[in-house]
mmCIF file of C-alpha atoms in Angstrom:
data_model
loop_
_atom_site.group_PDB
_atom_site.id
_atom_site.type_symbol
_atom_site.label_atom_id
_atom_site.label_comp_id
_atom_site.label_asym_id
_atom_site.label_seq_id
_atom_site.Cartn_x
_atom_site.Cartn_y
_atom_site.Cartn_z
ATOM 1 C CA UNK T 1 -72.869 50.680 3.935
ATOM 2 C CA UNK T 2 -75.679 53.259 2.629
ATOM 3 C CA UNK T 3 -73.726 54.257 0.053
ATOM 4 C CA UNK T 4 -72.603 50.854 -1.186
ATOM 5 C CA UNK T 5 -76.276 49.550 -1.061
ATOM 6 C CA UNK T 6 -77.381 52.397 -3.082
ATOM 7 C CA UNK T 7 -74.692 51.430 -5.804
ATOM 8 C CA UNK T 8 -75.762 48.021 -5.859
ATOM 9 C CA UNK T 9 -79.332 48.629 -7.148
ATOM 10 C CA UNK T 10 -80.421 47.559 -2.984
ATOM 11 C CA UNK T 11 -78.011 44.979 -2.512
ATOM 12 C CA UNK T 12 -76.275 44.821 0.746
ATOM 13 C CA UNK T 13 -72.314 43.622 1.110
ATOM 14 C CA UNK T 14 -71.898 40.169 1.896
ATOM 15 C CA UNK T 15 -71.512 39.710 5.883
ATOM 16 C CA UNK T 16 -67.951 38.471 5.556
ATOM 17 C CA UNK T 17 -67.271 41.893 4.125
ATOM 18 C CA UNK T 18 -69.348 43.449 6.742
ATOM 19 C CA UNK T 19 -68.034 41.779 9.485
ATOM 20 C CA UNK T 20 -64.515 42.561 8.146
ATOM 21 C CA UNK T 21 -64.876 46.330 7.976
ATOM 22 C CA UNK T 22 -66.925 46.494 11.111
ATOM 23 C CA UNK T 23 -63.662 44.778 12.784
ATOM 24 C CA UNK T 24 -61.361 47.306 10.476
ATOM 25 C CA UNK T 25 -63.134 50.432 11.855
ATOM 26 C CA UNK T 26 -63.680 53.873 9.947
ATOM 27 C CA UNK T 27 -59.863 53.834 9.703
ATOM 28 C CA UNK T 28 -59.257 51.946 6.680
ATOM 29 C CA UNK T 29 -62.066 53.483 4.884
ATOM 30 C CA UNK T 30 -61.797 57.032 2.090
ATOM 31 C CA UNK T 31 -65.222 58.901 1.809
ATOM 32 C CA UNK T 32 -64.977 61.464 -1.433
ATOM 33 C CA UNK T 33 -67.516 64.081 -1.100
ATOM 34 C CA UNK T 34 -68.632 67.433 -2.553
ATOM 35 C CA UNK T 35 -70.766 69.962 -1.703
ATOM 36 C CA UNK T 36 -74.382 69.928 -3.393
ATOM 37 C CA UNK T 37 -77.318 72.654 -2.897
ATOM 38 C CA UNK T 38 -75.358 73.452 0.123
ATOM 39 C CA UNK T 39 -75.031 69.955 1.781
ATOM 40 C CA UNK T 40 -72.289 67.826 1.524
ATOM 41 C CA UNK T 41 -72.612 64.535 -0.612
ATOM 42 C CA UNK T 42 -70.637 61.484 -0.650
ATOM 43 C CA UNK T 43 -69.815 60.632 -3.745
ATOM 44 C CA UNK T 44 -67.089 57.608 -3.553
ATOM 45 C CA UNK T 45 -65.778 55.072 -0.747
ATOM 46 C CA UNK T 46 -62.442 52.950 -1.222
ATOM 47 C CA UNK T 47 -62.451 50.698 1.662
ATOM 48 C CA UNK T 48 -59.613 48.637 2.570
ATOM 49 C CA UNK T 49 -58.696 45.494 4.924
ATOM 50 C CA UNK T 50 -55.452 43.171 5.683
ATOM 51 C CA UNK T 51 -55.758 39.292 4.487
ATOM 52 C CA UNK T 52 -53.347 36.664 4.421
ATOM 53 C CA UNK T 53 -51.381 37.347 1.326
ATOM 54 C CA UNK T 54 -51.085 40.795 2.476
ATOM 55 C CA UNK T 55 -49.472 40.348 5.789
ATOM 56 C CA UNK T 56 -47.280 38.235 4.244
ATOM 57 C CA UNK T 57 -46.300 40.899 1.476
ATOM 58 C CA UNK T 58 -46.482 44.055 3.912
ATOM 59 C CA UNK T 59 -48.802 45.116 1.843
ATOM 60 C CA UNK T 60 -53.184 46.192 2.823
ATOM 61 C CA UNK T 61 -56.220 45.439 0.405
ATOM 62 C CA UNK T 62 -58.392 47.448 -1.525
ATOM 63 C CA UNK T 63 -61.505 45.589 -1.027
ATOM 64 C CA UNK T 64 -64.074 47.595 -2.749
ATOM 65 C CA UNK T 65 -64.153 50.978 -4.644
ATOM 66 C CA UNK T 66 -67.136 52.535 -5.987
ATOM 67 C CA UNK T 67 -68.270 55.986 -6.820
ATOM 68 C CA UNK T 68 -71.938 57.544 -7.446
ATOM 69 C CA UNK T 69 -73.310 56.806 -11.050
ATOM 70 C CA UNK T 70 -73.438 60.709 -11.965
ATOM 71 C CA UNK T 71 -69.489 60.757 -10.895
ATOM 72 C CA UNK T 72 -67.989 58.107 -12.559
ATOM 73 C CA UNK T 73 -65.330 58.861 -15.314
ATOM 74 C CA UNK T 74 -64.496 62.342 -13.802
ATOM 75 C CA UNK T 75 -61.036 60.701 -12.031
ATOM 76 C CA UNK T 76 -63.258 60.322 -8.198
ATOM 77 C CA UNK T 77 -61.795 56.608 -8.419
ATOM 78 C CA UNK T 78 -57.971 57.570 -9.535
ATOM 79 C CA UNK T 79 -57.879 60.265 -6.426
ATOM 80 C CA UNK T 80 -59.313 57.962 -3.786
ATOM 81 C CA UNK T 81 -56.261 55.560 -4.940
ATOM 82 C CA UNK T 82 -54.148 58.126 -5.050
ATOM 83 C CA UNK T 83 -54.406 59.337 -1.663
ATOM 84 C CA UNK T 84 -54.552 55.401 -0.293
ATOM 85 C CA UNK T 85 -51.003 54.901 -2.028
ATOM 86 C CA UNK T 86 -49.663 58.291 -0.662
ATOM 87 C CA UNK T 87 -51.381 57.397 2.903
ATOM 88 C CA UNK T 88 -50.229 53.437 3.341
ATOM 89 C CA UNK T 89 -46.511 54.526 1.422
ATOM 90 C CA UNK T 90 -45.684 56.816 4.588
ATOM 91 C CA UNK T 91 -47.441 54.678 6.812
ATOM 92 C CA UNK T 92 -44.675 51.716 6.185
ATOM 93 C CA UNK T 93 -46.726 49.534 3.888
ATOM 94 C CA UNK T 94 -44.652 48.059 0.993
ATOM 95 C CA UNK T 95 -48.231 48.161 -1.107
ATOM 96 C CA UNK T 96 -51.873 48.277 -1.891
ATOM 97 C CA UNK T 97 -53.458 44.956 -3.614
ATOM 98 C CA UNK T 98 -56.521 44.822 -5.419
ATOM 99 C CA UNK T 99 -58.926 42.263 -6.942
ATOM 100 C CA UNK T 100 -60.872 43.772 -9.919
ATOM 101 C CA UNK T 101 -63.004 41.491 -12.938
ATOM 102 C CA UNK T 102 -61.209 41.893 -16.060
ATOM 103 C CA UNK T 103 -64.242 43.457 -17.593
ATOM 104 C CA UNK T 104 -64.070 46.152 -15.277
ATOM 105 C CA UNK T 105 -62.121 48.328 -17.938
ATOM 106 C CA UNK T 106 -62.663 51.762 -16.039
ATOM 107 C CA UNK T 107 -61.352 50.656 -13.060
ATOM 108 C CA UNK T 108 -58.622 48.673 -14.356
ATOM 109 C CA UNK T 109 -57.789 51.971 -16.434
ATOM 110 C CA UNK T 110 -57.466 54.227 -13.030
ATOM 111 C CA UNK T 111 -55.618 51.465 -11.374
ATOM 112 C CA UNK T 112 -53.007 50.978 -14.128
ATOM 113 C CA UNK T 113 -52.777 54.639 -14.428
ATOM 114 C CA UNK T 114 -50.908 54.907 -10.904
ATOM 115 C CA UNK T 115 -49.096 51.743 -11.135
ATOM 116 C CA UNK T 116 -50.865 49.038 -10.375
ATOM 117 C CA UNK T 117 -49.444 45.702 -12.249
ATOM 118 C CA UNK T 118 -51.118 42.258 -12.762
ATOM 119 C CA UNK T 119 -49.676 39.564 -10.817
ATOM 120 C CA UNK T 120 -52.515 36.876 -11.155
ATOM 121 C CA UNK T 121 -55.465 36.002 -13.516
ATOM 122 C CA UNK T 122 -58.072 33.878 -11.631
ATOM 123 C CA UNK T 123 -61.534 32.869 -12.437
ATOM 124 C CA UNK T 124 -63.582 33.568 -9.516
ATOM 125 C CA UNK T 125 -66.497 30.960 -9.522
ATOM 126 C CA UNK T 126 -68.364 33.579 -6.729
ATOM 127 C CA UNK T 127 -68.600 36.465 -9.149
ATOM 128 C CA UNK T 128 -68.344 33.978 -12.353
ATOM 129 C CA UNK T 129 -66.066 36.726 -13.918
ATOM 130 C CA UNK T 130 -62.158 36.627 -14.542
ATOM 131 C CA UNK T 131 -60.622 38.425 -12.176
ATOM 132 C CA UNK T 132 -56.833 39.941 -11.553
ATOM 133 C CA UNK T 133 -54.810 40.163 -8.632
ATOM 134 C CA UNK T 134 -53.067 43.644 -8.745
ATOM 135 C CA UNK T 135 -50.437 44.875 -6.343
ATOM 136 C CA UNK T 136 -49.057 48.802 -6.625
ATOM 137 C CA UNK T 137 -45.749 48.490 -5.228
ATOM 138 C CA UNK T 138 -44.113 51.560 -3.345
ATOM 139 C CA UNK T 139 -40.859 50.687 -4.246
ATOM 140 C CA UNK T 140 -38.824 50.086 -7.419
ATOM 141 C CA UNK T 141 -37.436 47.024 -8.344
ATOM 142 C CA UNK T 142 -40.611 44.600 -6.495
#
């Protein structure tokens, strides 16, 4: 939750969220971290929850990614996806869905990148940004 504050210029996530990923446990969450004058650093979190479209579908959520300022465009975000899709795929999941504005062009790049395809365009009167609903299927032909 540090790490997410810090992104968010001292905002805190909203206590749904919270409350959510308190319930979910460490389990559903990716830390990226390196080592930095000899201590490590995290540098990106993807966390991840169930809803109700994704029980339905088989599939879990990516509720949030975000990585450290001085990280971002050096592929932190694509790995952390990439090693969700390989975990959940041999776990039995039939996917990983996402939400993500559709001015978020960095993150829509690493999504797209490893397969993630629009299914819905939304405006979100919360965030007061367009957003898309993204699944990354494990299978072909879904």
């Amino acid at each position: 939750m540090a790490f997410y504050t810090a992104l968010h210029d001292g905002r805190r996530l909203a206590w749904p969220q919270r409350f959510l990923y308190r319930l979910a446990g460490d389990k559903l969450v990716l830390v990226a971290v390196i080592e930095e004058s000899g201590a490590t650093q995290i540098i990106g979190i993807d966390m991840f929850y169930v809803n109700a479209r994704d029980r339905a579908e088989h599939t879990v959520h990516e509720g949030y990614i975000g990585v450290r300022r001085d990280m971002t465009g050096k592929g932190v975000a694509t790995e952390l996806r990439k090693v969700a899709i390989e975990h959940f795929a041999r776990h039995g999941l039939k996917g990983v869905s996402s939400r993500i504005s559709a001015d978020n062009a960095p993150s829509l790049v690493s999504a797209k990148k490893l397969g993630f395809v629009p299914v819905d365009r939304y405006h979100d009167a919360a965030m007061r940004a367009e957003r898309l609903y993204l699944i990354r299927w494990f299978q072909e032909g879904r």
